[in-house]
Amino acid sequence: AQSVTQLDSQVPVFEEAPVELRCNYSSSVSVYLFWYVQYPNQGLQLLLKYLSGSTLVKGINGFEAEFNKSQTSFHLRKPSVHISDTAEYFCAVTYKAAGNKLTFGGGTRVLVKP
Amino acid sequence: GAVVSQHPSWVICKSGTSVKIECRSLDFQATTMFWYRQFPKQSLMLMATSNEGSKATYEQGVEKDKFLINHASLTLSTLTVTSAHPEDSSFYICSARPGQVATEAFFGQGTRLTVV
């Protein structure tokens, strides 16, 4: 079965420090990869996505992610976080073989401290 | 970007009553809509996939008679929680995808359901 693993359930980080959120997925030939952010009691907002092409993807709010096919990873990074980046982050994968349904990771809660 | 509107954003109902949640795509036609359930501090669990004009496809373990899904038009899908019980209290989120091969789905803002 397809699966997405976010290795860290919580990541505390100081303001202006860098952050990396890890995401690994079960191997498949054709995948699309996404990172979403969720603020309390809200839906999900797309940060960035990888469909094809360059493995380094830049998204909104200064986030970027790198697709690594050999390691089946799609880690999210930001060089300098703000207090407003405190939120829940979800990695998600669409497996073409699974009818294009999104499979979500367990989420990583980022807490930015002043 | 595309906008998906979900209504209501929160609702409190009594045990035994039914609650309807609406999901609308405001500026695109959504051939496919998805309904998710999210428990506190957990990830999203896909409940069902609905395609316009046909019956929804439910994920394993989701009671189709409990969670009625209707996708009557290309811009509206509804989730009705029937005979609600306190254990149905949760955060429900819909998403909509334009077209069959679209690579991105857009999410509503979610509905907090509390059954008392």
PDB file of C-alpha atoms in Angstrom:
ATOM      1  CA  ALA A   1       0.000   0.000   0.000  1.00  0.00           C
ATOM      2  CA  GLN A   2       1.103   3.521  -0.684  1.00  0.00           C
ATOM      3  CA  SER A   3       2.270   5.493   2.307  1.00  0.00           C
ATOM      4  CA  VAL A   4       3.761   8.832   3.235  1.00  0.00           C
ATOM      5  CA  THR A   5       5.928   9.231   6.307  1.00  0.00           C
ATOM      6  CA  GLN A   6       6.757  12.498   7.995  1.00  0.00           C
ATOM      7  CA  LEU A   7       9.544  11.623  10.339  1.00  0.00           C
ATOM      8  CA  ASP A   8       9.052  14.461  12.811  1.00  0.00           C
ATOM      9  CA  SER A   9       5.731  15.033  14.520  1.00  0.00           C
ATOM     10  CA  GLN A  10       6.936  18.296  16.078  1.00  0.00           C
ATOM     11  CA  VAL A  11       9.735  20.670  15.222  1.00  0.00           C
ATOM     12  CA  PRO A  12      10.505  23.564  17.573  1.00  0.00           C
ATOM     13  CA  VAL A  13      12.651  26.242  15.986  1.00  0.00           C
ATOM     14  CA  PHE A  14      13.773  29.733  16.883  1.00  0.00           C
ATOM     15  CA  GLU A  15      12.726  32.703  14.817  1.00  0.00           C
ATOM     16  CA  GLU A  16      15.087  33.442  11.901  1.00  0.00           C
ATOM     17  CA  ALA A  17      16.618  29.969  12.135  1.00  0.00           C
ATOM     18  CA  PRO A  18      16.363  27.480   9.256  1.00  0.00           C
ATOM     19  CA  VAL A  19      13.975  24.572   9.330  1.00  0.00           C
ATOM     20  CA  GLU A  20      13.730  21.286   7.450  1.00  0.00           C
ATOM     21  CA  LEU A  21      10.699  19.026   7.491  1.00  0.00           C
ATOM     22  CA  ARG A  22      11.289  15.502   6.296  1.00  0.00           C
ATOM     23  CA  CYS A  23       8.980  13.487   4.089  1.00  0.00           C
ATOM     24  CA  ASN A  24       9.454  10.032   2.609  1.00  0.00           C
ATOM     25  CA  TYR A  25       7.022   8.098   0.456  1.00  0.00           C
ATOM     26  CA  SER A  26       6.725   4.518  -0.666  1.00  0.00           C
ATOM     27  CA  SER A  27       8.264   3.968  -4.028  1.00  0.00           C
ATOM     28  CA  SER A  28       6.240   4.254  -7.173  1.00  0.00           C
ATOM     29  CA  VAL A  29       6.941   4.970 -10.783  1.00  0.00           C
ATOM     30  CA  SER A  30       4.692   7.985 -11.159  1.00  0.00           C
ATOM     31  CA  VAL A  31       4.046  10.351  -8.308  1.00  0.00           C
ATOM     32  CA  TYR A  32       3.143  13.956  -7.774  1.00  0.00           C
ATOM     33  CA  LEU A  33       4.325  15.478  -4.503  1.00  0.00           C
ATOM     34  CA  PHE A  34       2.851  18.298  -2.468  1.00  0.00           C
ATOM     35  CA  TRP A  35       3.406  20.235   0.721  1.00  0.00           C
ATOM     36  CA  TYR A  36       0.446  21.889   2.434  1.00  0.00           C
ATOM     37  CA  VAL A  37       0.208  24.163   5.450  1.00  0.00           C
ATOM     38  CA  GLN A  38      -2.704  24.208   7.857  1.00  0.00           C
ATOM     39  CA  TYR A  39      -3.365  26.960  10.366  1.00  0.00           C
ATOM     40  CA  PRO A  40      -5.629  26.233  13.362  1.00  0.00           C
ATOM     41  CA  ASN A  41      -9.223  25.475  12.423  1.00  0.00           C
ATOM     42  CA  GLN A  42      -8.587  26.105   8.762  1.00  0.00           C
ATOM     43  CA  GLY A  43      -8.297  24.089   5.602  1.00  0.00           C
ATOM     44  CA  LEU A  44      -5.111  23.344   3.738  1.00  0.00           C
ATOM     45  CA  GLN A  45      -3.114  25.798   1.683  1.00  0.00           C
ATOM     46  CA  LEU A  46      -0.717  24.605  -0.972  1.00  0.00           C
ATOM     47  CA  LEU A  47       2.897  25.606  -0.356  1.00  0.00           C
ATOM     48  CA  LEU A  48       4.459  23.938  -3.370  1.00  0.00           C
ATOM     49  CA  LYS A  49       4.261  20.940  -5.626  1.00  0.00           C
ATOM     50  CA  TYR A  50       6.484  18.731  -7.733  1.00  0.00           C
ATOM     51  CA  LEU A  51       5.021  17.369 -10.934  1.00  0.00           C
ATOM     52  CA  SER A  52       8.080  16.922 -13.142  1.00  0.00           C
ATOM     53  CA  GLY A  53      11.233  18.683 -14.272  1.00  0.00           C
ATOM     54  CA  SER A  54      13.632  20.371 -11.888  1.00  0.00           C
ATOM     55  CA  THR A  55      13.923  18.516  -8.630  1.00  0.00           C
ATOM     56  CA  LEU A  56      14.225  21.742  -6.634  1.00  0.00           C
ATOM     57  CA  VAL A  57      10.843  23.333  -6.253  1.00  0.00           C
ATOM     58  CA  LYS A  58      10.208  26.800  -4.883  1.00  0.00           C
ATOM     59  CA  GLY A  59       6.934  27.678  -3.260  1.00  0.00           C
ATOM     60  CA  ILE A  60       5.202  30.477  -1.437  1.00  0.00           C
ATOM     61  CA  ASN A  61       6.391  32.182   1.730  1.00  0.00           C
ATOM     62  CA  GLY A  62      10.045  31.359   1.052  1.00  0.00           C
ATOM     63  CA  PHE A  63       9.652  27.579   1.225  1.00  0.00           C
ATOM     64  CA  GLU A  64      11.372  25.157  -1.097  1.00  0.00           C
ATOM     65  CA  ALA A  65      11.560  21.395  -1.413  1.00  0.00           C
ATOM     66  CA  GLU A  66      13.774  18.914  -3.189  1.00  0.00           C
ATOM     67  CA  PHE A  67      12.553  15.773  -4.851  1.00  0.00           C
ATOM     68  CA  ASN A  68      14.994  12.893  -4.466  1.00  0.00           C
ATOM     69  CA  LYS A  69      13.819   9.899  -6.441  1.00  0.00           C
ATOM     70  CA  SER A  70      16.554   7.524  -5.287  1.00  0.00           C
ATOM     71  CA  GLN A  71      15.753   8.224  -1.649  1.00  0.00           C
ATOM     72  CA  THR A  72      12.013   8.617  -2.267  1.00  0.00           C
ATOM     73  CA  SER A  73      12.072  11.839  -0.297  1.00  0.00           C
ATOM     74  CA  PHE A  74      10.596  15.307  -0.643  1.00  0.00           C
ATOM     75  CA  HIS A  75      11.960  17.369   2.229  1.00  0.00           C
ATOM     76  CA  LEU A  76      10.713  20.900   2.843  1.00  0.00           C
ATOM     77  CA  ARG A  77      13.049  23.704   3.847  1.00  0.00           C
ATOM     78  CA  LYS A  78      12.995  27.348   4.747  1.00  0.00           C
ATOM     79  CA  PRO A  79      16.221  29.264   5.422  1.00  0.00           C
ATOM     80  CA  SER A  80      14.750  31.671   7.958  1.00  0.00           C
ATOM     81  CA  VAL A  81      11.429  31.165   9.700  1.00  0.00           C
ATOM     82  CA  HIS A  82       9.022  33.718  11.118  1.00  0.00           C
ATOM     83  CA  ILE A  83       6.610  33.490  14.014  1.00  0.00           C
ATOM     84  CA  SER A  84       3.822  33.347  11.423  1.00  0.00           C
ATOM     85  CA  ASP A  85       5.203  30.047  10.114  1.00  0.00           C
ATOM     86  CA  THR A  86       3.899  28.321  13.238  1.00  0.00           C
ATOM     87  CA  ALA A  87       1.442  25.800  11.800  1.00  0.00           C
ATOM     88  CA  GLU A  88       0.916  22.179  10.838  1.00  0.00           C
ATOM     89  CA  TYR A  89       2.609  21.010   7.658  1.00  0.00           C
ATOM     90  CA  PHE A  90       1.495  18.060   5.598  1.00  0.00           C
ATOM     91  CA  CYS A  91       3.347  16.216   2.901  1.00  0.00           C
ATOM     92  CA  ALA A  92       1.071  14.559   0.373  1.00  0.00           C
ATOM     93  CA  VAL A  93       1.556  12.276  -2.585  1.00  0.00           C
ATOM     94  CA  THR A  94      -0.636  11.408  -5.502  1.00  0.00           C
ATOM     95  CA  TYR A  95       0.062   7.978  -6.872  1.00  0.00           C
ATOM     96  CA  LYS A  96      -1.136   7.662 -10.407  1.00  0.00           C
ATOM     97  CA  ALA A  97      -1.756   3.969  -9.828  1.00  0.00           C
ATOM     98  CA  ALA A  98      -4.160   4.831  -6.997  1.00  0.00           C
ATOM     99  CA  GLY A  99      -6.516   6.893  -9.087  1.00  0.00           C
ATOM    100  CA  ASN A 100      -4.892  10.211  -8.337  1.00  0.00           C
ATOM    101  CA  LYS A 101      -6.051  10.244  -4.724  1.00  0.00           C
ATOM    102  CA  LEU A 102      -3.956  12.243  -2.306  1.00  0.00           C
ATOM    103  CA  THR A 103      -2.228  10.283   0.429  1.00  0.00           C
ATOM    104  CA  PHE A 104      -1.182  12.421   3.385  1.00  0.00           C
ATOM    105  CA  GLY A 105       1.633  12.080   5.822  1.00  0.00           C
ATOM    106  CA  GLY A 106       0.957  12.340   9.529  1.00  0.00           C
ATOM    107  CA  GLY A 107       1.851  16.007   9.667  1.00  0.00           C
ATOM    108  CA  THR A 108       4.612  18.000  11.355  1.00  0.00           C
ATOM    109  CA  ARG A 109       3.799  20.722  13.821  1.00  0.00           C
ATOM    110  CA  VAL A 110       6.233  23.612  13.552  1.00  0.00           C
ATOM    111  CA  LEU A 111       6.473  25.880  16.569  1.00  0.00           C
ATOM    112  CA  VAL A 112       8.514  29.010  15.991  1.00  0.00           C
ATOM    113  CA  LYS A 113       9.840  30.538  19.180  1.00  0.00           C
ATOM    114  CA  PRO A 114      10.907  34.173  19.541  1.00  0.00           C
TER     115      PRO A 114
ATOM    116  CA  GLY B   1      -5.968  30.544  -7.362  1.00  0.00           C
ATOM    117  CA  ALA B   2      -9.077  28.406  -7.335  1.00  0.00           C
ATOM    118  CA  VAL B   3     -11.409  28.844  -4.388  1.00  0.00           C
ATOM    119  CA  VAL B   4     -13.357  26.176  -2.567  1.00  0.00           C
ATOM    120  CA  SER B   5     -15.928  27.353  -0.064  1.00  0.00           C
ATOM    121  CA  GLN B   6     -17.166  25.110   2.702  1.00  0.00           C
ATOM    122  CA  HIS B   7     -20.191  25.893   4.820  1.00  0.00           C
ATOM    123  CA  PRO B   8     -20.779  26.031   7.702  1.00  0.00           C
ATOM    124  CA  SER B   9     -17.383  26.599   9.271  1.00  0.00           C
ATOM    125  CA  TRP B  10     -18.658  25.219  12.551  1.00  0.00           C
ATOM    126  CA  VAL B  11     -21.855  23.563  13.754  1.00  0.00           C
ATOM    127  CA  ILE B  12     -23.172  22.170  17.001  1.00  0.00           C
ATOM    128  CA  CYS B  13     -25.988  19.655  16.876  1.00  0.00           C
ATOM    129  CA  LYS B  14     -27.816  17.326  19.194  1.00  0.00           C
ATOM    130  CA  SER B  15     -27.327  13.570  19.150  1.00  0.00           C
ATOM    131  CA  GLY B  16     -29.668  11.868  16.729  1.00  0.00           C
ATOM    132  CA  THR B  17     -30.036  14.801  14.375  1.00  0.00           C
ATOM    133  CA  SER B  18     -28.558  15.138  10.908  1.00  0.00           C
ATOM    134  CA  VAL B  19     -26.159  17.776   9.699  1.00  0.00           C
ATOM    135  CA  LYS B  20     -25.411  18.829   6.143  1.00  0.00           C
ATOM    136  CA  ILE B  21     -22.094  20.323   5.091  1.00  0.00           C
ATOM    137  CA  GLU B  22     -21.724  22.035   1.722  1.00  0.00           C
ATOM    138  CA  CYS B  23     -18.634  22.258  -0.440  1.00  0.00           C
ATOM    139  CA  ARG B  24     -18.650  24.623  -3.402  1.00  0.00           C
ATOM    140  CA  SER B  25     -16.066  25.345  -6.052  1.00  0.00           C
ATOM    141  CA  LEU B  26     -16.514  29.044  -6.708  1.00  0.00           C
ATOM    142  CA  ASP B  27     -14.531  29.687  -9.860  1.00  0.00           C
ATOM    143  CA  PHE B  28     -14.081  26.311 -11.511  1.00  0.00           C
ATOM    144  CA  GLN B  29     -15.997  23.180 -12.274  1.00  0.00           C
ATOM    145  CA  ALA B  30     -15.060  20.256 -10.092  1.00  0.00           C
ATOM    146  CA  THR B  31     -15.614  16.870 -11.620  1.00  0.00           C
ATOM    147  CA  THR B  32     -14.219  15.251  -8.494  1.00  0.00           C
ATOM    148  CA  MET B  33     -14.581  16.238  -4.877  1.00  0.00           C
ATOM    149  CA  PHE B  34     -13.067  14.582  -1.843  1.00  0.00           C
ATOM    150  CA  TRP B  35     -14.247  14.495   1.750  1.00  0.00           C
ATOM    151  CA  TYR B  36     -11.795  14.124   4.606  1.00  0.00           C
ATOM    152  CA  ARG B  37     -12.081  13.765   8.327  1.00  0.00           C
ATOM    153  CA  GLN B  38      -9.422  15.058  10.677  1.00  0.00           C
ATOM    154  CA  PHE B  39      -9.139  14.176  14.343  1.00  0.00           C
ATOM    155  CA  PRO B  40      -7.305  16.547  16.699  1.00  0.00           C
ATOM    156  CA  LYS B  41      -3.576  16.669  16.039  1.00  0.00           C
ATOM    157  CA  GLN B  42      -3.854  14.019  13.361  1.00  0.00           C
ATOM    158  CA  SER B  43      -3.638  13.863   9.611  1.00  0.00           C
ATOM    159  CA  LEU B  44      -6.456  13.914   7.105  1.00  0.00           C
ATOM    160  CA  MET B  45      -8.299  10.675   6.528  1.00  0.00           C
ATOM    161  CA  LEU B  46     -10.010  10.314   3.177  1.00  0.00           C
ATOM    162  CA  MET B  47     -13.634   9.344   3.659  1.00  0.00           C
ATOM    163  CA  ALA B  48     -14.947   9.291   0.116  1.00  0.00           C
ATOM    164  CA  THR B  49     -14.503  10.472  -3.421  1.00  0.00           C
ATOM    165  CA  SER B  50     -17.478  11.902  -5.228  1.00  0.00           C
ATOM    166  CA  ASN B  51     -17.838  12.369  -8.936  1.00  0.00           C
ATOM    167  CA  GLU B  52     -20.505  14.597 -10.386  1.00  0.00           C
ATOM    168  CA  GLY B  53     -23.608  12.686 -11.329  1.00  0.00           C
ATOM    169  CA  SER B  54     -22.548   9.342  -9.912  1.00  0.00           C
ATOM    170  CA  LYS B  55     -22.404   7.583  -6.568  1.00  0.00           C
ATOM    171  CA  ALA B  56     -19.587   8.364  -4.226  1.00  0.00           C
ATOM    172  CA  THR B  57     -16.801   5.887  -3.656  1.00  0.00           C
ATOM    173  CA  TYR B  58     -16.251   5.316   0.038  1.00  0.00           C
ATOM    174  CA  GLU B  59     -13.009   4.303   1.671  1.00  0.00           C
ATOM    175  CA  GLN B  60     -12.863   1.098   3.628  1.00  0.00           C
ATOM    176  CA  GLY B  61     -14.406   1.436   7.057  1.00  0.00           C
ATOM    177  CA  VAL B  62     -16.521   4.490   6.246  1.00  0.00           C
ATOM    178  CA  GLU B  63     -20.250   3.905   6.643  1.00  0.00           C
ATOM    179  CA  LYS B  64     -21.987   5.086   3.504  1.00  0.00           C
ATOM    180  CA  ASP B  65     -25.385   5.163   5.213  1.00  0.00           C
ATOM    181  CA  LYS B  66     -23.953   7.306   7.954  1.00  0.00           C
ATOM    182  CA  PHE B  67     -22.128   9.774   5.751  1.00  0.00           C
ATOM    183  CA  LEU B  68     -24.296  10.568   2.759  1.00  0.00           C
ATOM    184  CA  ILE B  69     -22.532  12.305  -0.092  1.00  0.00           C
ATOM    185  CA  ASN B  70     -24.260  14.012  -2.969  1.00  0.00           C
ATOM    186  CA  HIS B  71     -22.463  15.615  -5.899  1.00  0.00           C
ATOM    187  CA  ALA B  72     -25.396  16.928  -7.892  1.00  0.00           C
ATOM    188  CA  SER B  73     -23.598  19.597  -9.876  1.00  0.00           C
ATOM    189  CA  LEU B  74     -20.115  20.464 -11.035  1.00  0.00           C
ATOM    190  CA  THR B  75     -19.780  23.082  -8.327  1.00  0.00           C
ATOM    191  CA  LEU B  76     -21.470  21.540  -5.305  1.00  0.00           C
ATOM    192  CA  SER B  77     -21.018  18.475  -3.167  1.00  0.00           C
ATOM    193  CA  THR B  78     -22.703  17.880   0.158  1.00  0.00           C
ATOM    194  CA  LEU B  79     -21.873  15.630   3.082  1.00  0.00           C
ATOM    195  CA  THR B  80     -24.727  14.747   5.410  1.00  0.00           C
ATOM    196  CA  VAL B  81     -23.903  13.186   8.746  1.00  0.00           C
ATOM    197  CA  THR B  82     -27.023  11.250   9.634  1.00  0.00           C
ATOM    198  CA  SER B  83     -28.172  10.437  13.150  1.00  0.00           C
ATOM    199  CA  ALA B  84     -25.096  12.111  14.544  1.00  0.00           C
ATOM    200  CA  HIS B  85     -23.438  10.867  17.715  1.00  0.00           C
ATOM    201  CA  PRO B  86     -20.733  12.458  19.839  1.00  0.00           C
ATOM    202  CA  GLU B  87     -18.107  10.206  18.255  1.00  0.00           C
ATOM    203  CA  ASP B  88     -18.874  11.888  14.921  1.00  0.00           C
ATOM    204  CA  SER B  89     -17.522  15.137  16.318  1.00  0.00           C
ATOM    205  CA  SER B  90     -14.568  16.051  14.180  1.00  0.00           C
ATOM    206  CA  PHE B  91     -13.153  18.467  11.647  1.00  0.00           C
ATOM    207  CA  TYR B  92     -14.408  17.728   8.141  1.00  0.00           C
ATOM    208  CA  ILE B  93     -12.604  19.093   5.093  1.00  0.00           C
ATOM    209  CA  CYS B  94     -13.549  18.935   1.445  1.00  0.00           C
ATOM    210  CA  SER B  95     -11.384  19.380  -1.589  1.00  0.00           C
ATOM    211  CA  ALA B  96     -12.185  19.779  -5.236  1.00  0.00           C
ATOM    212  CA  ARG B  97     -10.236  18.986  -8.366  1.00  0.00           C
ATOM    213  CA  PRO B  98     -10.891  20.532 -11.754  1.00  0.00           C
ATOM    214  CA  GLY B  99     -10.894  17.795 -14.374  1.00  0.00           C
ATOM    215  CA  GLN B 100     -10.044  14.116 -14.271  1.00  0.00           C
ATOM    216  CA  VAL B 101      -6.329  14.477 -14.805  1.00  0.00           C
ATOM    217  CA  ALA B 102      -5.730  17.649 -12.881  1.00  0.00           C
ATOM    218  CA  THR B 103      -2.719  17.394 -10.645  1.00  0.00           C
ATOM    219  CA  GLU B 104      -3.889  19.651  -7.865  1.00  0.00           C
ATOM    220  CA  ALA B 105      -6.859  19.706  -5.533  1.00  0.00           C
ATOM    221  CA  PHE B 106      -8.071  22.797  -3.710  1.00  0.00           C
ATOM    222  CA  PHE B 107      -9.289  22.660  -0.145  1.00  0.00           C
ATOM    223  CA  GLY B 108     -12.185  24.197   1.684  1.00  0.00           C
ATOM    224  CA  GLN B 109     -11.668  25.868   5.030  1.00  0.00           C
ATOM    225  CA  GLY B 110     -13.146  22.951   6.956  1.00  0.00           C
ATOM    226  CA  THR B 111     -16.172  22.419   9.200  1.00  0.00           C
ATOM    227  CA  ARG B 112     -15.889  21.801  12.922  1.00  0.00           C
ATOM    228  CA  LEU B 113     -18.765  19.510  13.926  1.00  0.00           C
ATOM    229  CA  THR B 114     -19.593  19.081  17.583  1.00  0.00           C
ATOM    230  CA  VAL B 115     -22.326  16.648  18.539  1.00  0.00           C
ATOM    231  CA  VAL B 116     -23.721  17.086  22.051  1.00  0.00           C
TER     232      VAL B 116
END
